[in-house]
mmCIF file of C-alpha atoms and ligand atoms in Angstrom:
data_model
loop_
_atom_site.group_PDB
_atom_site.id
_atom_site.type_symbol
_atom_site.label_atom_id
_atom_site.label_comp_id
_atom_site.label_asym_id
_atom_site.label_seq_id
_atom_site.Cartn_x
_atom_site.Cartn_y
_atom_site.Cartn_z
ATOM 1 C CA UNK A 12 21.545 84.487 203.897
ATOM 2 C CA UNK A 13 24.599 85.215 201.441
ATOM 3 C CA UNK A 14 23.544 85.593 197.955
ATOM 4 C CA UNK A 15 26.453 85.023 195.625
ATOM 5 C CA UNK A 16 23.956 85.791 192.249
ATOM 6 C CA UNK A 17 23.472 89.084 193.933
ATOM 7 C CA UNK A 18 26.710 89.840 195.221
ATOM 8 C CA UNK A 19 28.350 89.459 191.806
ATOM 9 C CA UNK A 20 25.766 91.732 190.084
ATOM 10 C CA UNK A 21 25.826 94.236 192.886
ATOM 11 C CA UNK A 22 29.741 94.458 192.258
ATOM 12 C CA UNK A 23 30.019 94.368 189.153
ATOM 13 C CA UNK A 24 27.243 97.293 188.744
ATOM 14 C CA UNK A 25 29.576 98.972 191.092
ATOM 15 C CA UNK A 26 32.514 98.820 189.557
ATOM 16 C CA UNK A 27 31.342 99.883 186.321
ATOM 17 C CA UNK A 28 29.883 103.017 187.849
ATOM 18 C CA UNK A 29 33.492 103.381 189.984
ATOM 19 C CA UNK A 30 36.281 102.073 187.815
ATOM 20 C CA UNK A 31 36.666 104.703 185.225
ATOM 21 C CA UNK A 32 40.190 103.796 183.128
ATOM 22 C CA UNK A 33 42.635 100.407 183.577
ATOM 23 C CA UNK A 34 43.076 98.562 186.169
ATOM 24 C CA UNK A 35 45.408 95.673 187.164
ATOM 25 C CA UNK A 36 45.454 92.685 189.422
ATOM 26 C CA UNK A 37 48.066 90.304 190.511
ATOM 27 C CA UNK A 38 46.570 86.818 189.480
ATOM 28 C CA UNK A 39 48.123 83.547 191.990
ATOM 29 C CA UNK A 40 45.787 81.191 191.060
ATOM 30 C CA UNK A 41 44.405 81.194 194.714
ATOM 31 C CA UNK A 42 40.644 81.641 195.004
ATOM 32 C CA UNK A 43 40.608 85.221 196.461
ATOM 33 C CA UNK A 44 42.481 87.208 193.226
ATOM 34 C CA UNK A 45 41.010 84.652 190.928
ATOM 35 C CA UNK A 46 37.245 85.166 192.270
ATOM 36 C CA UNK A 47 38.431 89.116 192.331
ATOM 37 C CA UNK A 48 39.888 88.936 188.655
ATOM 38 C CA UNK A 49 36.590 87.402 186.980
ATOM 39 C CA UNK A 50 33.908 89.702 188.802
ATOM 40 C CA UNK A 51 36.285 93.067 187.835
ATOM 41 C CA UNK A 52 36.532 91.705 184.332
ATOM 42 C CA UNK A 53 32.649 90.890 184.019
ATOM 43 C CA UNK A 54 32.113 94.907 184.622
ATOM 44 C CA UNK A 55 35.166 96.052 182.694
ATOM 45 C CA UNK A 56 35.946 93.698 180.323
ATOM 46 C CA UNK A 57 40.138 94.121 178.849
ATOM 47 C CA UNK A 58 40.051 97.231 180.734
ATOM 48 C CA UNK A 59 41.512 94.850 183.521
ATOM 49 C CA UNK A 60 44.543 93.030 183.140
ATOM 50 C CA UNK A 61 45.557 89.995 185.656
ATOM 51 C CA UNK A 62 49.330 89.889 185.676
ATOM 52 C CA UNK A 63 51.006 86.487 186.159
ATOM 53 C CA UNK A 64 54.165 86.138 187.951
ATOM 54 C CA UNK A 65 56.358 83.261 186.905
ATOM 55 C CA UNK A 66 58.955 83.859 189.661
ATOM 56 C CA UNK A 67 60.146 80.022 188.846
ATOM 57 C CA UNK A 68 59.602 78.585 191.834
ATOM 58 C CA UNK A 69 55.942 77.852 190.718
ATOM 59 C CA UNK A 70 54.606 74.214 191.302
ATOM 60 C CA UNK A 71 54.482 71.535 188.550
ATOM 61 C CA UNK A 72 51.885 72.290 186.109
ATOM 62 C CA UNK A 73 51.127 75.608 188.508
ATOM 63 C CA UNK A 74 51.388 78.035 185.700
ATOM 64 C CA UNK A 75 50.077 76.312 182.838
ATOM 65 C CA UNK A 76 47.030 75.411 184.917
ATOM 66 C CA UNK A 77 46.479 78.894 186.014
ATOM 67 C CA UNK A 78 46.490 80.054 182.455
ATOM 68 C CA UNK A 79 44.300 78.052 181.231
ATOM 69 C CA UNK A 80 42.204 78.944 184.301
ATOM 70 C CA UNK A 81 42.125 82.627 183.420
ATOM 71 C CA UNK A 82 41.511 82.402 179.891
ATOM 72 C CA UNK A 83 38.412 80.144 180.128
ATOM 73 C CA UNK A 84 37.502 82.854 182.484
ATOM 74 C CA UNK A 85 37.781 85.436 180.042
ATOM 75 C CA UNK A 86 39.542 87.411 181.692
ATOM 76 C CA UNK A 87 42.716 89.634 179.854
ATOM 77 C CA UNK A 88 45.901 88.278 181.507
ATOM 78 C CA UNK A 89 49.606 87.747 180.936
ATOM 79 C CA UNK A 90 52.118 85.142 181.978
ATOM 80 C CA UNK A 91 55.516 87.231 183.511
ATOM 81 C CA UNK A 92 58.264 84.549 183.067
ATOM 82 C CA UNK A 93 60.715 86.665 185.742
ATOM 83 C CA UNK A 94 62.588 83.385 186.643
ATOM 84 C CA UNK A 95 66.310 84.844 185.259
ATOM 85 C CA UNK A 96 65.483 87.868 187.184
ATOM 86 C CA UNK A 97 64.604 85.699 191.007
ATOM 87 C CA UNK A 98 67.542 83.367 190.243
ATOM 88 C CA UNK A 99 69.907 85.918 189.411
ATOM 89 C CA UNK A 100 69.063 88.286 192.970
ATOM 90 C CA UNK A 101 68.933 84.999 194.704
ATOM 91 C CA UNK A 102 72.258 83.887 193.958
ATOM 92 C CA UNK A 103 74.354 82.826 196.708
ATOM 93 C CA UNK A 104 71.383 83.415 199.102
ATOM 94 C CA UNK A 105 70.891 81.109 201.731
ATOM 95 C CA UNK A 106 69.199 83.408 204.626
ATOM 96 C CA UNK A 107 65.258 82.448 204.538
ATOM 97 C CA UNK A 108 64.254 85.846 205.682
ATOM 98 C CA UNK A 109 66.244 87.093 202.941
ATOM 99 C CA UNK A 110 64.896 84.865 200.702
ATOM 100 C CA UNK A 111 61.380 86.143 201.231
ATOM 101 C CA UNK A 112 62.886 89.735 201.316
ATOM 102 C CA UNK A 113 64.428 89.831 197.968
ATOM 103 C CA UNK A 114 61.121 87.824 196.360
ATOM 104 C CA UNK A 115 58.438 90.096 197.631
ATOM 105 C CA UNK A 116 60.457 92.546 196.703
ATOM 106 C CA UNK A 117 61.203 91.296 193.294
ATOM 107 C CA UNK A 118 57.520 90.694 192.777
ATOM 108 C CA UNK A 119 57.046 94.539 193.614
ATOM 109 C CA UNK A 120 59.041 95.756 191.135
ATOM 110 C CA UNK A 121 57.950 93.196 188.258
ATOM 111 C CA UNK A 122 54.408 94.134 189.176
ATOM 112 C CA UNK A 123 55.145 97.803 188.719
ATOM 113 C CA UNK A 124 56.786 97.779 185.366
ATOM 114 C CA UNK A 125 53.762 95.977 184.377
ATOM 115 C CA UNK A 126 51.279 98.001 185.516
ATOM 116 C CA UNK A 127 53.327 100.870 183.801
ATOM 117 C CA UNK A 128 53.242 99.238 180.627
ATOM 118 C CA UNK A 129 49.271 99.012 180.849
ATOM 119 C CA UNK A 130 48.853 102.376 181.737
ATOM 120 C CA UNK A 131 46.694 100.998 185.116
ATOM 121 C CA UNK A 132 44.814 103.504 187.131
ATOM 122 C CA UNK A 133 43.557 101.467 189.021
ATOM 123 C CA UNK A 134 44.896 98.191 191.616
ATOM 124 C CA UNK A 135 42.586 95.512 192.046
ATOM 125 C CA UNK A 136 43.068 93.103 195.532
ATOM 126 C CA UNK A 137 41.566 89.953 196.364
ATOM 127 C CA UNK A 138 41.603 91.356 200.343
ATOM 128 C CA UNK A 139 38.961 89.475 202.349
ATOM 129 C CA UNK A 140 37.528 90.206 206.143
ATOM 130 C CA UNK A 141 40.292 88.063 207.981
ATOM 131 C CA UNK A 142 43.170 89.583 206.272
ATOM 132 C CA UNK A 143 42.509 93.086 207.269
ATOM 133 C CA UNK A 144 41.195 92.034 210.321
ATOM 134 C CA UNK A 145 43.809 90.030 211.480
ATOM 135 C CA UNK A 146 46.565 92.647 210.559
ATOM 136 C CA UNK A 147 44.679 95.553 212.187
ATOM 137 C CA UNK A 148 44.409 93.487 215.620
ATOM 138 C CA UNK A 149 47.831 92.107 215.484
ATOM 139 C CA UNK A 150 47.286 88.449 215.453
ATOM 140 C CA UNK A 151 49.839 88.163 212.724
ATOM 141 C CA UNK A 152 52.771 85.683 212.769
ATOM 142 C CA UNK A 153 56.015 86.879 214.045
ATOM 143 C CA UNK A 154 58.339 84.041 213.661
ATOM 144 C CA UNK A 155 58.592 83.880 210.093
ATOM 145 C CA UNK A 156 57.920 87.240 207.684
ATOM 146 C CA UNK A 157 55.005 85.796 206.048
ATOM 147 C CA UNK A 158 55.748 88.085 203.110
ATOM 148 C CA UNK A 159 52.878 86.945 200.253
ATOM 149 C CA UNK A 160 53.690 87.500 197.102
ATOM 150 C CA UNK A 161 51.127 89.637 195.732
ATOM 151 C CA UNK A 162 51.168 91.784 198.952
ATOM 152 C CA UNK A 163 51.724 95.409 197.260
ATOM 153 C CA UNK A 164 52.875 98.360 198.962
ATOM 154 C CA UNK A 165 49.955 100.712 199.651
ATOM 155 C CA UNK A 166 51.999 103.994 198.177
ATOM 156 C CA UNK A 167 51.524 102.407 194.698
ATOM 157 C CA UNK A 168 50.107 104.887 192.228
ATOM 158 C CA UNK A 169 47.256 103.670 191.992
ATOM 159 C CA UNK A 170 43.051 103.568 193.518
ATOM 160 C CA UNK A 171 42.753 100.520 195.193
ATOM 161 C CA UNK A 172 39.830 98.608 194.770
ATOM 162 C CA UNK A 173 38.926 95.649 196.770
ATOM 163 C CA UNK A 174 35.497 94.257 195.919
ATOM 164 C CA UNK A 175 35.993 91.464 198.370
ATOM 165 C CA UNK A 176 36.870 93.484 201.308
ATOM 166 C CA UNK A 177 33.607 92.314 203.482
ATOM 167 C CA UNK A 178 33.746 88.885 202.321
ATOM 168 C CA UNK A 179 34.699 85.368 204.639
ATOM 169 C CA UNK A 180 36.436 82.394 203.429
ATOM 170 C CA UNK A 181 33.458 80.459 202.677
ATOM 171 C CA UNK A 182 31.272 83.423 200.666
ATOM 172 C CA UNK A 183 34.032 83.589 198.527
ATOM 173 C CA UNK A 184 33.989 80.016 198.160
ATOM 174 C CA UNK A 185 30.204 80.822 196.772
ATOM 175 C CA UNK A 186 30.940 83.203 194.457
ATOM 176 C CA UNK A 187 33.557 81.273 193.174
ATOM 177 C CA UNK A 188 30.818 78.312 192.771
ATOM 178 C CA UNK A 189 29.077 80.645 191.176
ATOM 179 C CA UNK A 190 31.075 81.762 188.716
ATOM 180 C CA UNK A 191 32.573 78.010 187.807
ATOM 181 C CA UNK A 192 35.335 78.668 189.097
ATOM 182 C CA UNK A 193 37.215 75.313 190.336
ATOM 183 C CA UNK A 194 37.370 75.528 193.763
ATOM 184 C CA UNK A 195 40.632 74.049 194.384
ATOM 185 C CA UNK A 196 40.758 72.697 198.268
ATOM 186 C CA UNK A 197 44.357 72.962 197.826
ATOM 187 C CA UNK A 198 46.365 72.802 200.685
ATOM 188 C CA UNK A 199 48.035 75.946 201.855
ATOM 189 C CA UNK A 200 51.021 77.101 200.258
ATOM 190 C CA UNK A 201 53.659 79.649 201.044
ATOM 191 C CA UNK A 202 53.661 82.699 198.414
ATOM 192 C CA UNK A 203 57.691 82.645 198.368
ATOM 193 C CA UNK A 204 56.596 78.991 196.852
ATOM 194 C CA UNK A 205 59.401 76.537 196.394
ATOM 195 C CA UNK A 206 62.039 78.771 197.052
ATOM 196 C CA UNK A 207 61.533 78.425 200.901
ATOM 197 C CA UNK A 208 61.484 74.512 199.950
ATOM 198 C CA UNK A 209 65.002 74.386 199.326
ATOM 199 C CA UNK A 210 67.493 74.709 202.243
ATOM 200 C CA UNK A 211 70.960 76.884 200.378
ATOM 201 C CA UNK A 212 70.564 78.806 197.498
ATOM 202 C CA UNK A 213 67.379 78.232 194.997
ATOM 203 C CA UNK A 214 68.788 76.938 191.868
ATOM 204 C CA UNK A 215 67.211 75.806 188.962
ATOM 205 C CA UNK A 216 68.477 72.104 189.556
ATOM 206 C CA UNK A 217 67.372 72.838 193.222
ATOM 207 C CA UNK A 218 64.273 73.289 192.432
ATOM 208 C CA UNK A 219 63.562 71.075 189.416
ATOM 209 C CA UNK A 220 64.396 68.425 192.364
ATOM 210 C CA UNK A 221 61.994 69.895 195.049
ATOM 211 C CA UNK A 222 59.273 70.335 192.611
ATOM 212 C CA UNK A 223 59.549 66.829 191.519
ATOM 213 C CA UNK A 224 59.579 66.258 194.003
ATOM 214 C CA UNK A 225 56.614 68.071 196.045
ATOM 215 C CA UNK A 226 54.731 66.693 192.956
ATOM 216 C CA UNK A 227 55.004 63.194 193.418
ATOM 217 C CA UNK A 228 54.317 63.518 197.681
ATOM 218 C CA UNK A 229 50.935 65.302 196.705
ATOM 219 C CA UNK A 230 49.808 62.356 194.203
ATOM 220 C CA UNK A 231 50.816 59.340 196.155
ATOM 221 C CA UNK A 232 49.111 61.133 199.418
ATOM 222 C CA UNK A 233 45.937 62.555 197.640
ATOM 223 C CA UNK A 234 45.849 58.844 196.058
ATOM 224 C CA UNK A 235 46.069 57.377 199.519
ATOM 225 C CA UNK A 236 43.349 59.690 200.802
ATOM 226 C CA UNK A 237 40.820 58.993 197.961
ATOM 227 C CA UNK A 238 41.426 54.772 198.220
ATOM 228 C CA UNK A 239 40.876 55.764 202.254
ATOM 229 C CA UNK A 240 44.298 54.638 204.061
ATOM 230 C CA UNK A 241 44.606 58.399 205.157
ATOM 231 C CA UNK A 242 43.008 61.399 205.630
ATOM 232 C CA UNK A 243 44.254 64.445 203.638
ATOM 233 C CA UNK A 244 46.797 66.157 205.944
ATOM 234 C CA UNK A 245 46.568 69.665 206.226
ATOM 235 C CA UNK A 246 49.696 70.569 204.113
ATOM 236 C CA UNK A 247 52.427 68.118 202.723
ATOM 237 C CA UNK A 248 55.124 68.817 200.602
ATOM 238 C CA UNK A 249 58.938 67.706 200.089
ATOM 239 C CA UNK A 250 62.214 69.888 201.378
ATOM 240 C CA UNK A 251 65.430 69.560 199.334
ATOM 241 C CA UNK A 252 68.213 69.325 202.020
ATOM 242 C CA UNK A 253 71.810 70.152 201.462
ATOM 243 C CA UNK A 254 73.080 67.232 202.872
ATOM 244 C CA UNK A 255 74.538 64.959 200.250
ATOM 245 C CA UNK A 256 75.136 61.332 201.433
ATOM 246 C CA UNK A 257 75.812 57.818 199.999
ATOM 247 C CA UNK A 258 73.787 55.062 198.605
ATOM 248 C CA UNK A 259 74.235 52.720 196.343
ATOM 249 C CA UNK A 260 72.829 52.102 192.813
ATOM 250 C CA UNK A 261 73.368 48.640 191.401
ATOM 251 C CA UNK A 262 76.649 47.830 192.720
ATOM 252 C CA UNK A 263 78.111 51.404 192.190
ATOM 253 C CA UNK A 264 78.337 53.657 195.018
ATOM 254 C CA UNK A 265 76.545 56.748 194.414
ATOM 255 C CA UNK A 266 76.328 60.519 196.313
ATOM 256 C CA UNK A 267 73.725 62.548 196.183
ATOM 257 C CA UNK A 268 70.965 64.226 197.837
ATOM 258 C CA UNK A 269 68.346 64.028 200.916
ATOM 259 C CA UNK A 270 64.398 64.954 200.304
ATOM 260 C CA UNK A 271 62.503 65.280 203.722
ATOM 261 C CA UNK A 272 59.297 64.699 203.455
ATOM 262 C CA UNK A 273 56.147 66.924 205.607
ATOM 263 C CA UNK A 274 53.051 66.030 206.622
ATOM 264 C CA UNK A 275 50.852 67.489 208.910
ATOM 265 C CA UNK A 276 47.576 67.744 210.615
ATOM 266 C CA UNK A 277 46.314 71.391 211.767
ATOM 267 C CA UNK A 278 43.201 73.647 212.672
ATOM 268 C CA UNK A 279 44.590 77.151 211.879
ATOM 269 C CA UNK A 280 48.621 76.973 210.829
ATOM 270 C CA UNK A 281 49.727 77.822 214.293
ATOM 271 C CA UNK A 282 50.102 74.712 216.242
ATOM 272 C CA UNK A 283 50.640 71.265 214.164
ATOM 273 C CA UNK A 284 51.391 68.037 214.612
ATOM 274 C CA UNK A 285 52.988 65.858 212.326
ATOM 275 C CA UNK A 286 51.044 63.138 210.551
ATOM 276 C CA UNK A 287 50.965 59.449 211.532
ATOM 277 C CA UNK A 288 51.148 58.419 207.930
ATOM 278 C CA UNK A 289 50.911 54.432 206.946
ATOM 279 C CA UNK A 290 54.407 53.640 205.989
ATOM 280 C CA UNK A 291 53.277 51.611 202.680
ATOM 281 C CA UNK A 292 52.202 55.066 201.740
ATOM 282 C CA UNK A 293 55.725 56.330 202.699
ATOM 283 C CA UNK A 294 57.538 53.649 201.304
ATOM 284 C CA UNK A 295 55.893 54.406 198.077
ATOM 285 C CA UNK A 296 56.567 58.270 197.962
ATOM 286 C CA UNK A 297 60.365 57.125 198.817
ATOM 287 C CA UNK A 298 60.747 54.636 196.045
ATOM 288 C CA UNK A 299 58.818 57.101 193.561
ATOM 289 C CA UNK A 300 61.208 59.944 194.414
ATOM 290 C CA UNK A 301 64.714 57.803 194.297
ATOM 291 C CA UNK A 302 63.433 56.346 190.995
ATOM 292 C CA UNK A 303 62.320 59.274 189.442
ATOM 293 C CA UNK A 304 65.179 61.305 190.448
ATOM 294 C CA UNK A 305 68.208 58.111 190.824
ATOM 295 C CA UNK A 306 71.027 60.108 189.825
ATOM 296 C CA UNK A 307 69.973 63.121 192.374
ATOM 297 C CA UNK A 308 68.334 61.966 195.133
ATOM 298 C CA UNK A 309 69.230 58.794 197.144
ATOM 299 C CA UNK A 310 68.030 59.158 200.399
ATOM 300 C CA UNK A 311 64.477 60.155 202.187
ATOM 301 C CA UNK A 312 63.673 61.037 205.297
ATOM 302 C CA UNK A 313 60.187 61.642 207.361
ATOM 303 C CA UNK A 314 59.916 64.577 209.549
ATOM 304 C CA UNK A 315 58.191 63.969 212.934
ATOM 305 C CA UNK A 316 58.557 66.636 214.772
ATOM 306 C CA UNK A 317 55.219 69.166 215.823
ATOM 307 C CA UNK A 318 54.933 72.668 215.914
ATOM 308 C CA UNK A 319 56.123 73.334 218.151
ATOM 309 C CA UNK A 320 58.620 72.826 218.092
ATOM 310 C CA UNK A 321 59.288 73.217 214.694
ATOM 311 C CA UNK A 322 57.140 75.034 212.328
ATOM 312 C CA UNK A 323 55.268 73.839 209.164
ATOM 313 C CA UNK A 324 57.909 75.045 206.469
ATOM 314 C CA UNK A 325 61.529 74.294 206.938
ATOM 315 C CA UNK A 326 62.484 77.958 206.506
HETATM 316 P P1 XMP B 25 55.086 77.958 209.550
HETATM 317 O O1 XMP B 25 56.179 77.369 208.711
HETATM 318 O O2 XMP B 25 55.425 79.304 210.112
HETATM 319 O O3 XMP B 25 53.894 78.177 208.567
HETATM 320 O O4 XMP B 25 54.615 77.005 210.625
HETATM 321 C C1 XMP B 25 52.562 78.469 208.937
HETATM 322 C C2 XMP B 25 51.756 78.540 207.647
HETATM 323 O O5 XMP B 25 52.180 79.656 206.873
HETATM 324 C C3 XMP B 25 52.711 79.227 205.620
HETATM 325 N N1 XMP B 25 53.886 80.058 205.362
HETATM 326 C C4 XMP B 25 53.877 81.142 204.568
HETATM 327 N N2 XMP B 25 52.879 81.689 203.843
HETATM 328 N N3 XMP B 25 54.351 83.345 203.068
HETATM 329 C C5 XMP B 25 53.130 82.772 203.099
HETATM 330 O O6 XMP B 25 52.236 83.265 202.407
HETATM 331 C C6 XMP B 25 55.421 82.866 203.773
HETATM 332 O O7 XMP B 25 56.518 83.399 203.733
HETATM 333 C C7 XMP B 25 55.151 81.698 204.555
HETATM 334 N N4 XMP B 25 55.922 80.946 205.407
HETATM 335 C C8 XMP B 25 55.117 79.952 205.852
HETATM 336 C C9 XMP B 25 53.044 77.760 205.786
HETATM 337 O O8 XMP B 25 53.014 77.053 204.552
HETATM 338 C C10 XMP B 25 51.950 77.313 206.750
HETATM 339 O O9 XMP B 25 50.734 77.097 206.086
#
């Protein structure tokens, strides 16, 4: 039987007797790095430091939230606002797998100066069981690049230290139980973020929109799930399209923009099918989104189509 209590003291007497100087971590606010973040800083104290990326196409409330998450953790951390920096290399980039190249890559390099600055020794990863065993036996994804941000190069400078590296989904759910951290049963959630939400270049008003807009499809279908009209699908979001068409708004005619909205059911990301939603519960996500958003977006559309074949994301 898997003893978090143990496992945590076990590591962290570990770590104390291996991590001899600084060390960093790349902090998403997903349970693995944030599990990883508070057991390294229980045995080392502000001799870690989590490093934040706000690449700025974070979800609504995503970074504030994970801030506050970290500090009642105690762990040392800082907030990277690198937003300029993603817009500017994503300008006029419309190519998702060059999209994901230029973030991952991005994140690289703002990870690096960081860790320079700190004078780290050592890199701390949140790797679990499935992720090296999955890339080892080549079960990985080849239709998109899943590039996560946070995946590092392994030539980095640095001793890698991975106190998680025997650990399954569900024990690090424990620890995390263990150590108060909020479990989040969030859905899945691409680590290029909102940027592979937006079909055409990611602008700022491009993604103010999606986020809005991926913000009010999670409430009205989390709020359907909890009153019982639905189950929670697997993952659902919003896609900004860049197809502009007309409406109407009083008795002016108006242009502007199409939000599709996803919803799906799934076991393990690889097959889906779309979700047979109740359409007061879509009618309500449509006339949140066109009110919220009038002068943007007058038009929304459900996707219904499985995987495959389609895939989850749009990009
Ligand atoms: P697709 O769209 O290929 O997605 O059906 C399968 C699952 O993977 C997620 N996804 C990504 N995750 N980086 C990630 O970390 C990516 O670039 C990426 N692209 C898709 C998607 O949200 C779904 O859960």
């Amino acid at each position: 039987m898997f003893d978090p209590d143990k496992f945590i003291d076990d590591q962290v007497q570990k770590l104390r007797e291996t991590v001899k100087g600084k060390a960093i971590i790349a902090a998403s606010g997903g349970v693995d790095s944030t599990v990883c973040a508070a057991i390294v800083s229980k045995a080392i104290g502000d001799q870690l430091l989590a490093v934040y990326v706000d690449t700025g196409f974070m979800r609504k409330g995503e970074t504030e939230s994970i801030d506050g998450m970290l500090g009642r953790l105690g762990v040392n951390h800082v907030i990277v606002n690198a937003s300029d920096e993603y817009f500017e290399a994503l300008k006029g980039v419309t190519d998702p797998e060059r999209k994901r190249k230029i973030i991952g890559e991005k994140f690289i390099r703002v990870f690096e100066r960081e860790a320079g600055k700190f004078g780290a020794e050592y890199l701390v990863q949140g790797t679990i069981a499935p992720d090296w065993i999955e890339s080892g036996g080549g079960l990985r994804d080849t239709i998109k690049s899943h590039h996560n941000v946070g995946g590092l190069p392994t030539e980095m400078n640095m001793e890698l230290v991975e106190p998680l590296h025997d650990l399954y989904k569900d024990e690090v759910r424990k620890v995390a139980r263990a150590l108060k951290i909020e479990v989040a049963e969030r859905q899945p959630f691409p680590g290029p973020a909102l940027a592979i939400r937006i079909m055409g270049e990611p602008t700022r008003e491009s993604v103010d929109i999606v986020r809005e807009a991926c913000a009010i499809v999670e409430e009205e279908i989390e709020k359907a799930a909890a009153a019982g009209k639905m189950d929670l699908p697997w993952q659902y979001f919003a896609v900004l399209l860049p197809v502009k068409s007309v409406g109407v708004q009083g008795d002016v005619r108006a242009y502007g923009y199409t939000v599709a909205v996803r919803a799906v059911e799934s076991l393990d990301a690889m097959s889906a099918a779309y979700m047979k939603i109740p359409h007061d519960v879509l009618e309500a996500i449509s006339t949140r989104i066109t009110n919220v958003m009038k002068d943007r977006v007058n038009r929304v559309v459900y996707d219904i189509t499985d995987k495959p074949p389609a895939t989850i994301e749009w990009e």
